[in-house]
Amino acid sequence: MSGENEAGAVGQSIPRLEVREKTTGRAQYIADMSRPGMLHGAILQSPYAHARILSYDVSEALAMPGVVDVLTGDDLGDGRMGAFIKDEHAIAKHKVRYVGEPVAAVAAETETIARWAARLIQIEYEELAAVLTPDEGLADDAPIIHEDLEDYIKVFPAVCGGNLVSRTELSQGDLDKGFAEADFIVEGTYETPAQAHLAIEPCGALAEMDASGRVTLWSANQSVFRVQANVCESLGLPMSKLRSLTPRIGGGFGNKMEAHVQPLVVALAMRTGRPVKLILSREEDFECVRARHPMRVRCKTGVRNDGTLVARDVEVLLDCGAYGDDSPGVLGYSLLMARGPYNIPNVRSVGRLVYTNKMRFGAFRGFGNPKVNFAGETQ
């Protein structure tokens, strides 16, 4: 392309590739898709933040006309998934770790039947003390959310133990020297709350198994390869057995980066031998997918009288929720961005990520940057 043509492209409105199919209503989202003989899925969610699962009774649900299968944690192996720490099953197994966590899934001839059948499943729990803040999670007498944390597979050298998922520190320069050179020091503590992604389309998936046992999975997601990895890890499948596809997506913003209902839909399709589609309601999407992390930031900045920034010390406490998901990456990136867009020669940023009995928190636009820079820009 010539320089003249490149210059002519600046400021021009370039049509998006999918604009015609969207404006004519032909775009296919998960809710629009159907396969011959397709079943519909629904989930049952935990009423407790932290509890042991003692028993399941699915007999009444299975006896309901139109119900084809009921899936619980006892029906799946011990495969675990996670982008940084392999700490999450496809469905709650042995115990639940947040209110709203899926504990059973139903496949039936219609969505209405599936949802009614899910309500008929009886689960006996032993309620446990819950951890609802990172400070509670770090207390010496805190209930332990993941007893096997030390044994989980990790893809990075995690400093962890108890409810501490990871501790990360980044530094540059000489922090003491930097503050000694400062004419003015400002220090404060800042907190940001959880935030829902609120994509127009709730999470959903459709899976179909062919005669050779290979599964095709269509799902609302932001990375087909992450979906493929999550499903195969959690269900113990060779990756060659799963083909992951993405139709049009009604927004994601990080909400659909890692797995949501895909492992359950694939498991139901393999067990029944029929295609299965499951789409979360808006309430279910709020309760069991993921959100932006609550964060507490202590920020201390040193500056000279002429406005030159010379030092910054940042401590971050991040609420992980019940499972690791993308949280270790979010913590690391927030620390990397702690100096903001400024040339600050002396910086130390330290962060801790803590399990709590809340819905997992994960990727959201900015990936940790907006929260830590709220603190810095406020100063």
Coordinates of N, CA, C and O in Angstrom, one line a residue, residues 131-135 145 165 192-194 291-296 316-324 327 330-331 352-362 371:
V131 N -15.5 -17.6 54.6 CA -14.5 -16.5 54.5 C -15.0 -15.5 53.5 O -15.2 -15.8 52.3
L132 N -15.4 -14.3 53.9 CA -16.0 -13.3 53.0 C -15.2 -12.1 52.7 O -15.6 -11.3 51.9
T133 N -14.0 -12.0 53.3 CA -13.1 -10.9 52.9 C -11.7 -11.4 52.9 O -11.4 -12.4 53.6
P134 N -10.8 -10.8 52.2 CA -9.4 -11.2 52.2 C -8.7 -11.1 53.6 O -7.9 -12.0 54.0
D135 N -9.1 -10.1 54.4 CA -8.6 -10.0 55.7 C -9.0 -11.2 56.6 O -8.2 -11.8 57.3
I145 N -10.3 -22.8 52.6 CA -11.2 -23.0 51.4 C -10.7 -24.1 50.5 O -11.5 -24.9 50.0
V165 N -3.4 -17.3 47.8 CA -3.2 -17.9 46.5 C -1.9 -17.6 46.0 O -1.2 -18.5 45.4
T192 N -11.8 -0.5 45.8 CA -12.8 -0.5 44.7 C -13.6 -1.8 44.9 O -13.1 -2.8 45.3
P193 N -14.9 -1.7 44.5 CA -15.8 -2.9 44.7 C -15.8 -3.9 43.5 O -15.1 -3.6 42.5
A194 N -16.5 -5.0 43.7 CA -16.7 -5.9 42.6 C -17.6 -5.2 41.5 O -18.3 -4.3 41.8
A291 N -16.6 -11.8 37.9 CA -16.8 -10.3 38.0 C -15.4 -9.7 38.2 O -14.4 -10.4 38.3
R292 N -15.4 -8.4 38.1 CA -14.1 -7.7 38.4 C -13.8 -7.8 39.9 O -14.7 -7.8 40.8
H293 N -12.5 -7.9 40.2 CA -12.1 -8.1 41.6 C -12.3 -6.9 42.5 O -12.0 -5.8 42.1
P294 N -12.8 -7.1 43.7 CA -12.6 -6.0 44.7 C -11.1 -5.9 45.1 O -10.4 -6.9 45.2
M295 N -10.7 -4.7 45.2 CA -9.3 -4.4 45.5 C -9.1 -3.4 46.6 O -9.8 -2.4 46.6
R296 N -8.1 -3.6 47.4 CA -7.7 -2.5 48.4 C -6.2 -2.2 48.1 O -5.4 -3.0 47.9
V316 N -1.1 -4.0 47.4 CA -2.4 -4.4 46.8 C -2.9 -5.7 47.6 O -2.1 -6.6 47.8
L317 N -4.2 -5.6 48.0 CA -4.8 -6.8 48.5 C -6.0 -7.1 47.6 O -6.9 -6.3 47.5
L318 N -6.0 -8.3 47.0 CA -6.9 -8.6 45.9 C -7.8 -9.8 46.4 O -7.3 -10.8 46.8
D319 N -9.1 -9.7 46.2 CA -10.1 -10.7 46.6 C -10.2 -11.6 45.4 O -10.6 -11.3 44.3
C320 N -9.7 -12.9 45.6 CA -9.7 -13.9 44.5 C -11.1 -14.5 44.2 O -11.4 -14.9 43.1
G321 N -11.9 -14.6 45.3 CA -13.1 -15.4 45.1 C -12.7 -16.8 45.4 O -11.6 -17.2 45.9
A322 N -13.6 -17.8 45.0 CA -13.4 -19.2 45.4 C -12.4 -19.9 44.5 O -11.9 -21.0 45.0
Y323 N -12.1 -19.4 43.3 CA -11.2 -20.2 42.4 C -10.3 -19.2 41.7 O -10.6 -18.0 41.6
G324 N -9.1 -19.7 41.3 CA -8.0 -18.8 40.8 C -8.3 -18.1 39.5 O -8.0 -17.0 39.4
S327 N -7.0 -14.7 38.1 CA -6.6 -13.7 39.2 C -5.1 -13.5 39.4 O -4.7 -12.4 39.6
V330 N -4.1 -11.1 36.8 CA -4.6 -9.7 37.1 C -3.8 -9.1 38.2 O -3.4 -7.9 38.1
L331 N -3.4 -9.8 39.3 CA -2.6 -9.2 40.3 C -1.2 -8.8 39.8 O -0.8 -7.7 40.0
R352 N -1.0 -9.3 47.3 CA -1.4 -10.6 47.8 C -2.8 -10.9 47.3 O -3.7 -10.0 47.2
L353 N -3.0 -12.1 46.9 CA -4.3 -12.6 46.3 C -4.8 -13.7 47.3 O -4.1 -14.6 47.6
V354 N -6.1 -13.5 47.7 CA -6.6 -14.4 48.8 C -7.9 -15.0 48.4 O -8.8 -14.3 47.9
Y355 N -8.0 -16.3 48.6 CA -9.3 -17.0 48.4 C -10.3 -16.5 49.4 O -10.1 -16.3 50.5
T356 N -11.6 -16.3 48.9 CA -12.7 -16.1 49.7 C -13.9 -16.9 49.2 O -13.8 -17.5 48.1
N357 N -14.9 -17.1 50.0 CA -16.1 -17.8 49.6 C -17.1 -17.0 48.9 O -18.2 -16.8 49.3
K358 N -16.6 -16.5 47.8 CA -17.4 -15.7 46.9 C -17.2 -16.1 45.4 O -16.2 -16.8 45.1
M359 N -18.1 -15.8 44.5 CA -18.0 -16.1 43.1 C -16.6 -15.7 42.7 O -16.0 -14.7 43.1
R360 N -16.0 -16.6 41.8 CA -14.6 -16.3 41.4 C -14.6 -14.9 40.7 O -15.5 -14.5 39.9
F361 N -13.5 -14.2 40.8 CA -13.2 -13.0 40.1 C -12.2 -13.3 39.0 O -11.3 -14.1 39.2
G362 N -12.3 -12.6 37.9 CA -11.4 -12.9 36.8 C -11.1 -11.7 35.9 O -11.2 -10.5 36.3
K371 N -8.0 -0.3 38.5 CA -8.2 -0.2 40.0 C -6.9 0.4 40.7 O -7.1 1.3 41.5

